[in-house]
Short mmCIF file of C-alpha atoms and ligand atoms in Angstrom, two decimals:
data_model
loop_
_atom_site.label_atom_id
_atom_site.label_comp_id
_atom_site.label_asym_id
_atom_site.label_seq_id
_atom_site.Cartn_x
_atom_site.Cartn_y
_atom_site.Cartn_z
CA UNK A 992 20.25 -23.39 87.29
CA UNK A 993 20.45 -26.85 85.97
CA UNK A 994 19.84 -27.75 82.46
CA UNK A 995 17.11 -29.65 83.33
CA UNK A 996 14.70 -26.63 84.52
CA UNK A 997 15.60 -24.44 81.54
CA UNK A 998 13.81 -26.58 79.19
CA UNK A 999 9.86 -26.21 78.29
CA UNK A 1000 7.71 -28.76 80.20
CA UNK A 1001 4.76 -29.66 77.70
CA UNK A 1002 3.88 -33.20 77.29
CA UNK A 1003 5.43 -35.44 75.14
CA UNK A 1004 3.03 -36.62 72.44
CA UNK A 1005 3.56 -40.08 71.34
CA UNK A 1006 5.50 -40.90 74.76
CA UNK A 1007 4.37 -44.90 75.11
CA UNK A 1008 3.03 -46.46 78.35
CA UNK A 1009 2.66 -49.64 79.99
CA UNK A 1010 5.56 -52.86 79.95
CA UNK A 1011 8.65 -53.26 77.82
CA UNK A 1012 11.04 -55.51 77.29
CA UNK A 1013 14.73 -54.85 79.44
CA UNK A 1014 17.48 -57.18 79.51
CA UNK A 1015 18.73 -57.20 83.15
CA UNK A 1016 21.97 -58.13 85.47
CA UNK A 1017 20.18 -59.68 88.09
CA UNK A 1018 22.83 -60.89 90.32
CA UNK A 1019 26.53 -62.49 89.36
CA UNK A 1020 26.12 -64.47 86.22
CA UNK A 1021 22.50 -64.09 86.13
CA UNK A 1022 20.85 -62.13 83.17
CA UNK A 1023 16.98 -61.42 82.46
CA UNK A 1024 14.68 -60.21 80.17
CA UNK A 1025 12.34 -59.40 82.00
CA UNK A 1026 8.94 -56.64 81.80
CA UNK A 1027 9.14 -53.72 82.87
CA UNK A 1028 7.45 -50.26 83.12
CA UNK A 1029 8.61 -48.21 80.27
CA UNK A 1030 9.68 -45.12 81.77
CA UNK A 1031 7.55 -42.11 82.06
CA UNK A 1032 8.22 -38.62 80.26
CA UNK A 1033 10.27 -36.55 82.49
CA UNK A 1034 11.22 -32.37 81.30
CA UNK A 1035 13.98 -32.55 78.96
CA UNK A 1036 14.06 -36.20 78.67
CA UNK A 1037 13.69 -38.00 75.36
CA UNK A 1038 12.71 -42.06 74.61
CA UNK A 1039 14.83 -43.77 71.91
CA UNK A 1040 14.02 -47.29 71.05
CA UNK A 1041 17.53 -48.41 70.92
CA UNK A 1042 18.79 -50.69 67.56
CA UNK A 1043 21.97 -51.78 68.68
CA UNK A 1044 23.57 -52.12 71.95
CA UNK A 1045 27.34 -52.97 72.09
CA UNK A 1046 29.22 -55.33 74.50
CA UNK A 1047 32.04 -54.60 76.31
CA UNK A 1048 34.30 -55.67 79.30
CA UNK A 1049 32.37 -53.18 82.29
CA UNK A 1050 29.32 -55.02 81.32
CA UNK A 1051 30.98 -58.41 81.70
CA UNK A 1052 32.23 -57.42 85.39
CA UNK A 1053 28.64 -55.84 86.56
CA UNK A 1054 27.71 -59.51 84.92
CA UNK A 1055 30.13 -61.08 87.16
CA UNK A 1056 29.45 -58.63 90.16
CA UNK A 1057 32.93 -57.37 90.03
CA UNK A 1058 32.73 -54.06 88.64
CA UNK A 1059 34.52 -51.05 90.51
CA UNK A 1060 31.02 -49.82 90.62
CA UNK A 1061 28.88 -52.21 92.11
CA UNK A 1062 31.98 -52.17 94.70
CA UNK A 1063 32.06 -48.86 95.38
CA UNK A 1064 27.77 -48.62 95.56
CA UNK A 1065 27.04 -46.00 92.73
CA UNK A 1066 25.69 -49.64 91.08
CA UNK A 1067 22.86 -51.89 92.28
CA UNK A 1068 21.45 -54.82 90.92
CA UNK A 1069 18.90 -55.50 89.10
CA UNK A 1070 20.42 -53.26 86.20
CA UNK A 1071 19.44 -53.15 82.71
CA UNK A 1072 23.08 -52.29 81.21
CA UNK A 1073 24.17 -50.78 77.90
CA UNK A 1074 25.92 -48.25 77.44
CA UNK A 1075 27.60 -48.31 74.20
CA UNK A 1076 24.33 -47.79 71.55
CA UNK A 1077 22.28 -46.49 69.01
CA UNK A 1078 18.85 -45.75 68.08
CA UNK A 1079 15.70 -43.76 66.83
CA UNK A 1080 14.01 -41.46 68.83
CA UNK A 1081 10.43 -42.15 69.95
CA UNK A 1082 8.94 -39.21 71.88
CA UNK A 1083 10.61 -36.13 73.03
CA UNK A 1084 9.38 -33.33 75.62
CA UNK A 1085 9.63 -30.52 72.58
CA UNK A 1086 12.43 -28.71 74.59
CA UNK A 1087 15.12 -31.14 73.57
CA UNK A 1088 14.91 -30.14 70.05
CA UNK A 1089 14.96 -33.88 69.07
CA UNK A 1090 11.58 -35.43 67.31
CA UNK A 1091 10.14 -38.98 66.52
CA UNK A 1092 12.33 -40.64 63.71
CA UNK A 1093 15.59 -38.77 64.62
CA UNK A 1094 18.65 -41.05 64.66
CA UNK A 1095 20.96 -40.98 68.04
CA UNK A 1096 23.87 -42.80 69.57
CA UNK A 1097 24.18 -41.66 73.29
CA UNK A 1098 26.63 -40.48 75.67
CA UNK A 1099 27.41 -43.17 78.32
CA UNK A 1100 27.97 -40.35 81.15
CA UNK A 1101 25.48 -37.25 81.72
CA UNK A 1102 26.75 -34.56 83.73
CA UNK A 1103 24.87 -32.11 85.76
CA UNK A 1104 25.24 -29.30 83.40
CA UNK A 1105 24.91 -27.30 86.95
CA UNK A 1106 27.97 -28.74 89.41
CA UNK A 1107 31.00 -25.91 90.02
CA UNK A 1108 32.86 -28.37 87.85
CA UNK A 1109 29.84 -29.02 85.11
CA UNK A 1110 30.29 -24.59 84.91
CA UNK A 1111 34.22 -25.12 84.90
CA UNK A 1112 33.88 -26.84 81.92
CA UNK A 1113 34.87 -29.83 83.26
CA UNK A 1114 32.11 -31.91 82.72
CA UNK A 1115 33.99 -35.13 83.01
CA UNK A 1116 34.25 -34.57 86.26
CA UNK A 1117 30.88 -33.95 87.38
CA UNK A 1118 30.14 -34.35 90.92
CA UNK A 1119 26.45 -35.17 89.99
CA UNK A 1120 27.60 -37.47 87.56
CA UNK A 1121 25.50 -40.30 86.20
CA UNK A 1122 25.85 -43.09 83.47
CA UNK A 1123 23.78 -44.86 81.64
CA UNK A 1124 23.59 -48.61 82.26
CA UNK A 1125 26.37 -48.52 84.74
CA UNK A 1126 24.73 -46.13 87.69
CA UNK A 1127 21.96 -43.41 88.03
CA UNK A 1128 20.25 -44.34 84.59
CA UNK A 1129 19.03 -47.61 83.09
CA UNK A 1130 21.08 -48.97 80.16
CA UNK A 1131 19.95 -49.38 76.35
CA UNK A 1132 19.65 -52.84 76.48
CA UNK A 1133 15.39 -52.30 76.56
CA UNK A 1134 12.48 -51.79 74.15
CA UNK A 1135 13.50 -48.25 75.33
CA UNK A 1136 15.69 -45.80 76.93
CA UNK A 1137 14.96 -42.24 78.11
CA UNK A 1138 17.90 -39.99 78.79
CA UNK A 1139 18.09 -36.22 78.80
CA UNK A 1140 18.18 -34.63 75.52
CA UNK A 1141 21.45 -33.03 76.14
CA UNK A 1142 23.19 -36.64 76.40
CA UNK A 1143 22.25 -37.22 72.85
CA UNK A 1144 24.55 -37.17 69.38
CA UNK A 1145 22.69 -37.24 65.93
CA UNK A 1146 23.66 -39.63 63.29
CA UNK A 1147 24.04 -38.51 59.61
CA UNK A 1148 22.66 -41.95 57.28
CA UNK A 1149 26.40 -42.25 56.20
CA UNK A 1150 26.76 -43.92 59.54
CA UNK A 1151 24.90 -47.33 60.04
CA UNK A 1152 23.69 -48.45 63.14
CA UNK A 1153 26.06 -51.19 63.54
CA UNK A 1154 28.60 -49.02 63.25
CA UNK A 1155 27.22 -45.91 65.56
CA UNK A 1156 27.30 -48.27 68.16
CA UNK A 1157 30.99 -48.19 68.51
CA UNK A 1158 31.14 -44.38 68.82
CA UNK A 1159 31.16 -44.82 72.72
CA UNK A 1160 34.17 -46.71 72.49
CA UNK A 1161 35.79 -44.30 69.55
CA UNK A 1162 35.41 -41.03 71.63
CA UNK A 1163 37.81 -42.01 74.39
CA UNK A 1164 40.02 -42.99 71.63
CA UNK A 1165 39.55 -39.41 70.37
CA UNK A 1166 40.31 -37.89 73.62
CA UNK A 1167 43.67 -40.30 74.39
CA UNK A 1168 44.90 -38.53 71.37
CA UNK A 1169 43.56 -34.81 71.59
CA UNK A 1170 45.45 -35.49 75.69
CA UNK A 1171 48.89 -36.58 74.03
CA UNK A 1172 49.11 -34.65 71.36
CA UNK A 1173 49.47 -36.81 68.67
CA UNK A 1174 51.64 -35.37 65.61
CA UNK A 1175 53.06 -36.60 62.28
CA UNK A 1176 56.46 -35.91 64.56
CA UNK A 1177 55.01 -39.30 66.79
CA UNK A 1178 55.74 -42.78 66.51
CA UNK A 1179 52.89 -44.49 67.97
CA UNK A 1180 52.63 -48.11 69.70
CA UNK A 1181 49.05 -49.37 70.85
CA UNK A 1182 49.24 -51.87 73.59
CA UNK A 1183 46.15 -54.66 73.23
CA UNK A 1184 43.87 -55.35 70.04
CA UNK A 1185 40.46 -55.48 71.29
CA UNK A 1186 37.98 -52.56 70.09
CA UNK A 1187 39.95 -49.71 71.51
CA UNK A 1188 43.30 -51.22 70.15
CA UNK A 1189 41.92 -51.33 66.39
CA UNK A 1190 40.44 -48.27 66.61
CA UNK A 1191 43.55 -46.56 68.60
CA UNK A 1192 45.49 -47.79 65.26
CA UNK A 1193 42.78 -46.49 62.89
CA UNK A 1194 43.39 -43.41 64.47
CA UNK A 1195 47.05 -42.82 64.88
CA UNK A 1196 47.39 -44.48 61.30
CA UNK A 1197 45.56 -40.76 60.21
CA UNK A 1198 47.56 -38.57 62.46
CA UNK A 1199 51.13 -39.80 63.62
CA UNK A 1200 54.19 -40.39 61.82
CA UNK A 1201 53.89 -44.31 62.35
CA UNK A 1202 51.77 -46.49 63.98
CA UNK A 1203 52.98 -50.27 65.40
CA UNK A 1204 50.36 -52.57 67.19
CA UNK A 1205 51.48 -55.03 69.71
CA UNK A 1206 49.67 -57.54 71.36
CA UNK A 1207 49.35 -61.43 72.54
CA UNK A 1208 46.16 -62.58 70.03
CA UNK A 1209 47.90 -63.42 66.12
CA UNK A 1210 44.68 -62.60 65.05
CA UNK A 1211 44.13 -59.20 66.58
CA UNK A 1212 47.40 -57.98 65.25
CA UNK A 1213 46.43 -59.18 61.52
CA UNK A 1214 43.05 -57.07 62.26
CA UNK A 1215 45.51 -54.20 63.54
CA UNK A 1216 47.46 -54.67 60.04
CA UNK A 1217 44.26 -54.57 58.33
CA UNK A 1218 43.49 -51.06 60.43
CA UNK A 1219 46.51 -49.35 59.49
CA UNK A 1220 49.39 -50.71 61.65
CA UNK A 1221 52.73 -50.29 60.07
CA UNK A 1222 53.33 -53.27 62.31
CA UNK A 1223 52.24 -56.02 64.41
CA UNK A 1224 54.44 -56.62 66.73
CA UNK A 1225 53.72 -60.04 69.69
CA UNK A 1226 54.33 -59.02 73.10
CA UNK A 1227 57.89 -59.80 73.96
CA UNK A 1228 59.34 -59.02 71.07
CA UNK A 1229 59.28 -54.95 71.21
CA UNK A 1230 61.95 -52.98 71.61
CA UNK A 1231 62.65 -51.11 74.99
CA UNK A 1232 62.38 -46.82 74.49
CA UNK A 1233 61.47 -47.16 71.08
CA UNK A 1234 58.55 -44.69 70.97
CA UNK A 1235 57.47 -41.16 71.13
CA UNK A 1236 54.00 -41.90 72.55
CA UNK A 1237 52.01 -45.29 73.44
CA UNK A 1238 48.97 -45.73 73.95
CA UNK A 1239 48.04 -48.66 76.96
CA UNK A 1240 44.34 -49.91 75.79
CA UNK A 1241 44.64 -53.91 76.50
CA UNK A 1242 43.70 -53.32 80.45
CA UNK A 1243 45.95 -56.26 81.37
CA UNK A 1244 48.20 -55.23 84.64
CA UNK A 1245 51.63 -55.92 83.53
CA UNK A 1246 50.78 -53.84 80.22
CA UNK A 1247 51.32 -50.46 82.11
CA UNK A 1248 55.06 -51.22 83.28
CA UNK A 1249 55.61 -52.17 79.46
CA UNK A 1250 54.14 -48.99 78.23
CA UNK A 1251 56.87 -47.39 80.05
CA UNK A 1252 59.12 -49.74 79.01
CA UNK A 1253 58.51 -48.91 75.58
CA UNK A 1254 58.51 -44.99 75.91
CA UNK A 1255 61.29 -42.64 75.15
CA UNK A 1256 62.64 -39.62 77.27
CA UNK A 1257 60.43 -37.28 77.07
CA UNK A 1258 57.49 -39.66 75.39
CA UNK A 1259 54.04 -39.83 76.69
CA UNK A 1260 52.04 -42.75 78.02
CA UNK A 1261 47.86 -42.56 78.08
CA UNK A 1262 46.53 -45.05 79.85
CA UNK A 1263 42.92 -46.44 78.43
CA UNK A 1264 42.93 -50.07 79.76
CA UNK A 1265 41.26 -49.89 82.78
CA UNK A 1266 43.83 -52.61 85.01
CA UNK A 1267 42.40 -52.85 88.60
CA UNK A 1268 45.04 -54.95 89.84
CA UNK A 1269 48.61 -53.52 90.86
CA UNK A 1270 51.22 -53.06 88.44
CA UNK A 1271 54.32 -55.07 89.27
CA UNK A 1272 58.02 -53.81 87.85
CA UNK A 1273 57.17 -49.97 87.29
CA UNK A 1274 59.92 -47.76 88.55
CA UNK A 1275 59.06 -44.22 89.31
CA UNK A 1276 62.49 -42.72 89.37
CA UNK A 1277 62.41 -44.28 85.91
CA UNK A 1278 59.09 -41.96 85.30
CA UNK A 1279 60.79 -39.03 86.69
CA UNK A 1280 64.79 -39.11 85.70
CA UNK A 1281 63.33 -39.99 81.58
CA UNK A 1282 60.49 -37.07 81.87
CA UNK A 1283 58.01 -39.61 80.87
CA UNK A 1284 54.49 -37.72 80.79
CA UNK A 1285 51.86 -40.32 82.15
CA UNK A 1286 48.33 -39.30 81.05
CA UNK A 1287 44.79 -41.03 82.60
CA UNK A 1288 42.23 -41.17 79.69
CA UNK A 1289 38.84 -41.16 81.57
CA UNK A 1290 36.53 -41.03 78.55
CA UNK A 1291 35.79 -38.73 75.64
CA UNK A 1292 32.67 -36.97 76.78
CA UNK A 1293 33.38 -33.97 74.59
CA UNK A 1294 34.32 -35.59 71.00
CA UNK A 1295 30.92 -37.33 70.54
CA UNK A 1296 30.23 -35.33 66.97
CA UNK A 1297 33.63 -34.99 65.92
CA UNK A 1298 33.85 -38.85 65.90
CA UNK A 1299 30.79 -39.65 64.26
CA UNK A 1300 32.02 -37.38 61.32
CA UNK A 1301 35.33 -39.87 61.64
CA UNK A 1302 33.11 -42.84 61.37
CA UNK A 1303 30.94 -41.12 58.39
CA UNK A 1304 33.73 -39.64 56.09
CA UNK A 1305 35.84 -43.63 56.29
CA UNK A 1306 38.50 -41.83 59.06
CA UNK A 1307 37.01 -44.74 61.52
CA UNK A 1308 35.50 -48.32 60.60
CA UNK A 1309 33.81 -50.62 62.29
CA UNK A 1310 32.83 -53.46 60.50
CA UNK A 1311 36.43 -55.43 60.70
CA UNK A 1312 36.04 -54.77 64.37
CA UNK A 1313 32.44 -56.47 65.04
CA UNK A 1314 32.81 -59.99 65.69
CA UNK A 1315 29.10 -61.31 65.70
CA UNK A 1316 25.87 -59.78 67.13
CA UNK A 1317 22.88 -61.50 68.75
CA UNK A 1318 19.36 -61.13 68.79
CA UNK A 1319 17.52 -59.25 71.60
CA UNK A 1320 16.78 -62.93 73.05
CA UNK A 1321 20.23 -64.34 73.20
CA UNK A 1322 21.77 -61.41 75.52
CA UNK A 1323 23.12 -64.59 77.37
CA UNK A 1324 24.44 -66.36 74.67
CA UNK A 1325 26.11 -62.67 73.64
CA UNK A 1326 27.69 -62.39 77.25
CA UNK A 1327 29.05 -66.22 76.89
CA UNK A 1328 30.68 -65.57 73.51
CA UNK A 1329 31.96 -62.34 75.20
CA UNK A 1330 33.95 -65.07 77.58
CA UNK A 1331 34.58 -67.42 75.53
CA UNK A 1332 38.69 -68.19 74.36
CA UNK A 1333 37.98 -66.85 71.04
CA UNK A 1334 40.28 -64.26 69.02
CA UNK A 1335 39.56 -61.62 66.14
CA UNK A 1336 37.12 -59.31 65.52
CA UNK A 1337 36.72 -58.09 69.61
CA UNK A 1338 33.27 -56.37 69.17
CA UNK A 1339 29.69 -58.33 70.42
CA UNK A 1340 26.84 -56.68 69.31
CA UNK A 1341 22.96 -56.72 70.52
CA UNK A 1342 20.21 -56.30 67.42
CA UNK A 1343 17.19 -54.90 69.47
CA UNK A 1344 15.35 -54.15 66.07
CA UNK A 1345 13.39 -57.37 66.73
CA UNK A 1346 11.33 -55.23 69.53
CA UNK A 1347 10.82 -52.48 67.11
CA UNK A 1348 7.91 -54.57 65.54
CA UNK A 1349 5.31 -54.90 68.16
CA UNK A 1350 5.39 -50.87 69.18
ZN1 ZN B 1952 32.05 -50.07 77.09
ZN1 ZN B 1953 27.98 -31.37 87.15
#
């Protein structure tokens, strides 16, 4: 039985018709706002006028049409994208538990609940999985969203909305480090200083032994310094076997034959940084003969409450991470600072408050 015909089917009072507002990838390079029909109430489905909507490098490559998804067909254009946000909840069906006024951020994928893996308790690995503003559901980056109830995490008010919208990021984070099994006994180095870097170091700063950034941007390592790093290290100037566990979040290609590079015998490597062009230089006798673990850190579907509490009791911090945020009308003017050769703070954020006014 799926989740979805479990819950109570009564109408949703409140539940808004007519047009909205959606930003939208409308081909390569093209984005929208354009008016759409909000969405209608569906059993177990809730609609959250989102606040803010974070940026981050899938949306640039659905932007640019060259997203592993679009490739592979689970994504289509026109797509209204988002997937790393926060909001207030609108209407509910009464099922969901959640009611007007509640505060969410939302799970990026939704599994089944039903699948042979979903029952497994695997629910990463759904076979009916969809995700919201990449494929199967429309992204936050609209007057409003509706998603099942299920794919919802409250917010206490200790955790703004500028910062709940980094939670998406922070749970795979979470899970890189539940998968290793990060100690005090670890010495930690974080590959890349964009927002999973900082947070990576945040992170390892509260739970390993010691914690070194390294990365190509001066300014992201003094932000890594400022999240905990013990220290910054440029690329090219590490030492080879030097640590118990690293942590690959930059994405860049060549980073995953210097994660092993930087490994010791018996260390472990989780790979974050989603590189989708070959590695050149990696050795796998190298892998095998030095009992190098290599772990694959999909995403952190499971650690959405766990690192909210890590963003409300200080463990986690966004603000030195958030690099400007837009208005609801300059999505493209977000997306070109996203490009742009800047360095710093990595994180773009969208305010969608603005649309909360003419409701
Ligand atoms: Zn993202
Ligand atoms: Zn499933």
């Amino acid at each position: 039985m799926s989740l979805l015909s479990e819950v109570r089917t009564e109408p949703s009072a409140g539940w808004p018709s007519g047009s909205m507002e959606a930003v939208t990838i409308v081909g390569p390079g093209r984005l929208e706002t354009a008016s759409v029909p909000v969405p209608e109430p569906l059993p177990g489905t809730v609609l959250v006028a989102p606040r803010h909507v974070g940026i981050c490098g899938t949306d640039l490559e659905l932007f640019h049409g060259t997203s592993s998804y679009l490739a592979d067909g689970r994504a289509a254009t026109p797509l209204i994208f988002g997937h790393e946000w926060c909001g207030r909840v609108v209407s509910a069906d009464p099922g969901t538990g959640w009611r007007p006024g509640d505060r969410v951020a939302g799970q990026t994928m939704v599994p089944c609940g039903g699948c042979a893996r979903c029952r497994a308790g695997r629910r990463g690995l759904c076979r009916r999985m969809r995700e919201v503003g990449l494929y199967g559901l429309d992204g936050a980056a609209a007057k409003y969203i509706r998603v099942p109830g299920h794919a919802l995490a409250r917010l206490p008010e200790a955790v703004p909305d500028r910062t709940a919208a980094l939670v998406e990021p922070a749970v795979t984070v979470v899970e890189s480090f539940a998968r290793t099994g990060c100690s005090f006994y670890d010495r930690v180095a974080v590959l890349g200083t964009g927002t999973i870097g900082l947070l990576a170091v945040q992170f390892a700063r509260r739970v390993a032994g010691e914690v070194d950034a390294v990365g190509v941007d001066p300014a992201g390592l003094a932000l890594a310094v400022r999240c905990g790093a013990d220290r910054a290290i440029p690329v090219g100037e590490t030492t080879a076997g030097s640590y118990s566990l690293v942590v690959e979040a930059s994405g860049a290609p060549e980073a995953f034959a210097h994660a092993l590079d930087l490994v010791e015998p018996g260390g472990r490597v989780g790979v974050i940084g989603v590189a989708n062009e070959p590695t050149v230089g990696v050795v796998a006798g190298s892998v095998a003969l030095r009992g190098v673990s290599v772990l694959g850190i999909q995403h952190g579907l499971d650690h959405y409450d766990r690192t909210i509490e890590l963003f409300a009791t200080g463990a986690l911090t966004a603000d030195p991470l958030i690099g400007a945020t837009f208005p609801a009308g300059a999505a493209a003017e977000a997306f070109a600072f996203m490009e742009s050769a800047r360095s710093g703070p990595p994180k773009v954020l969208l305010d969608l408050t603005e649309w909360e006014g003419d409701r």
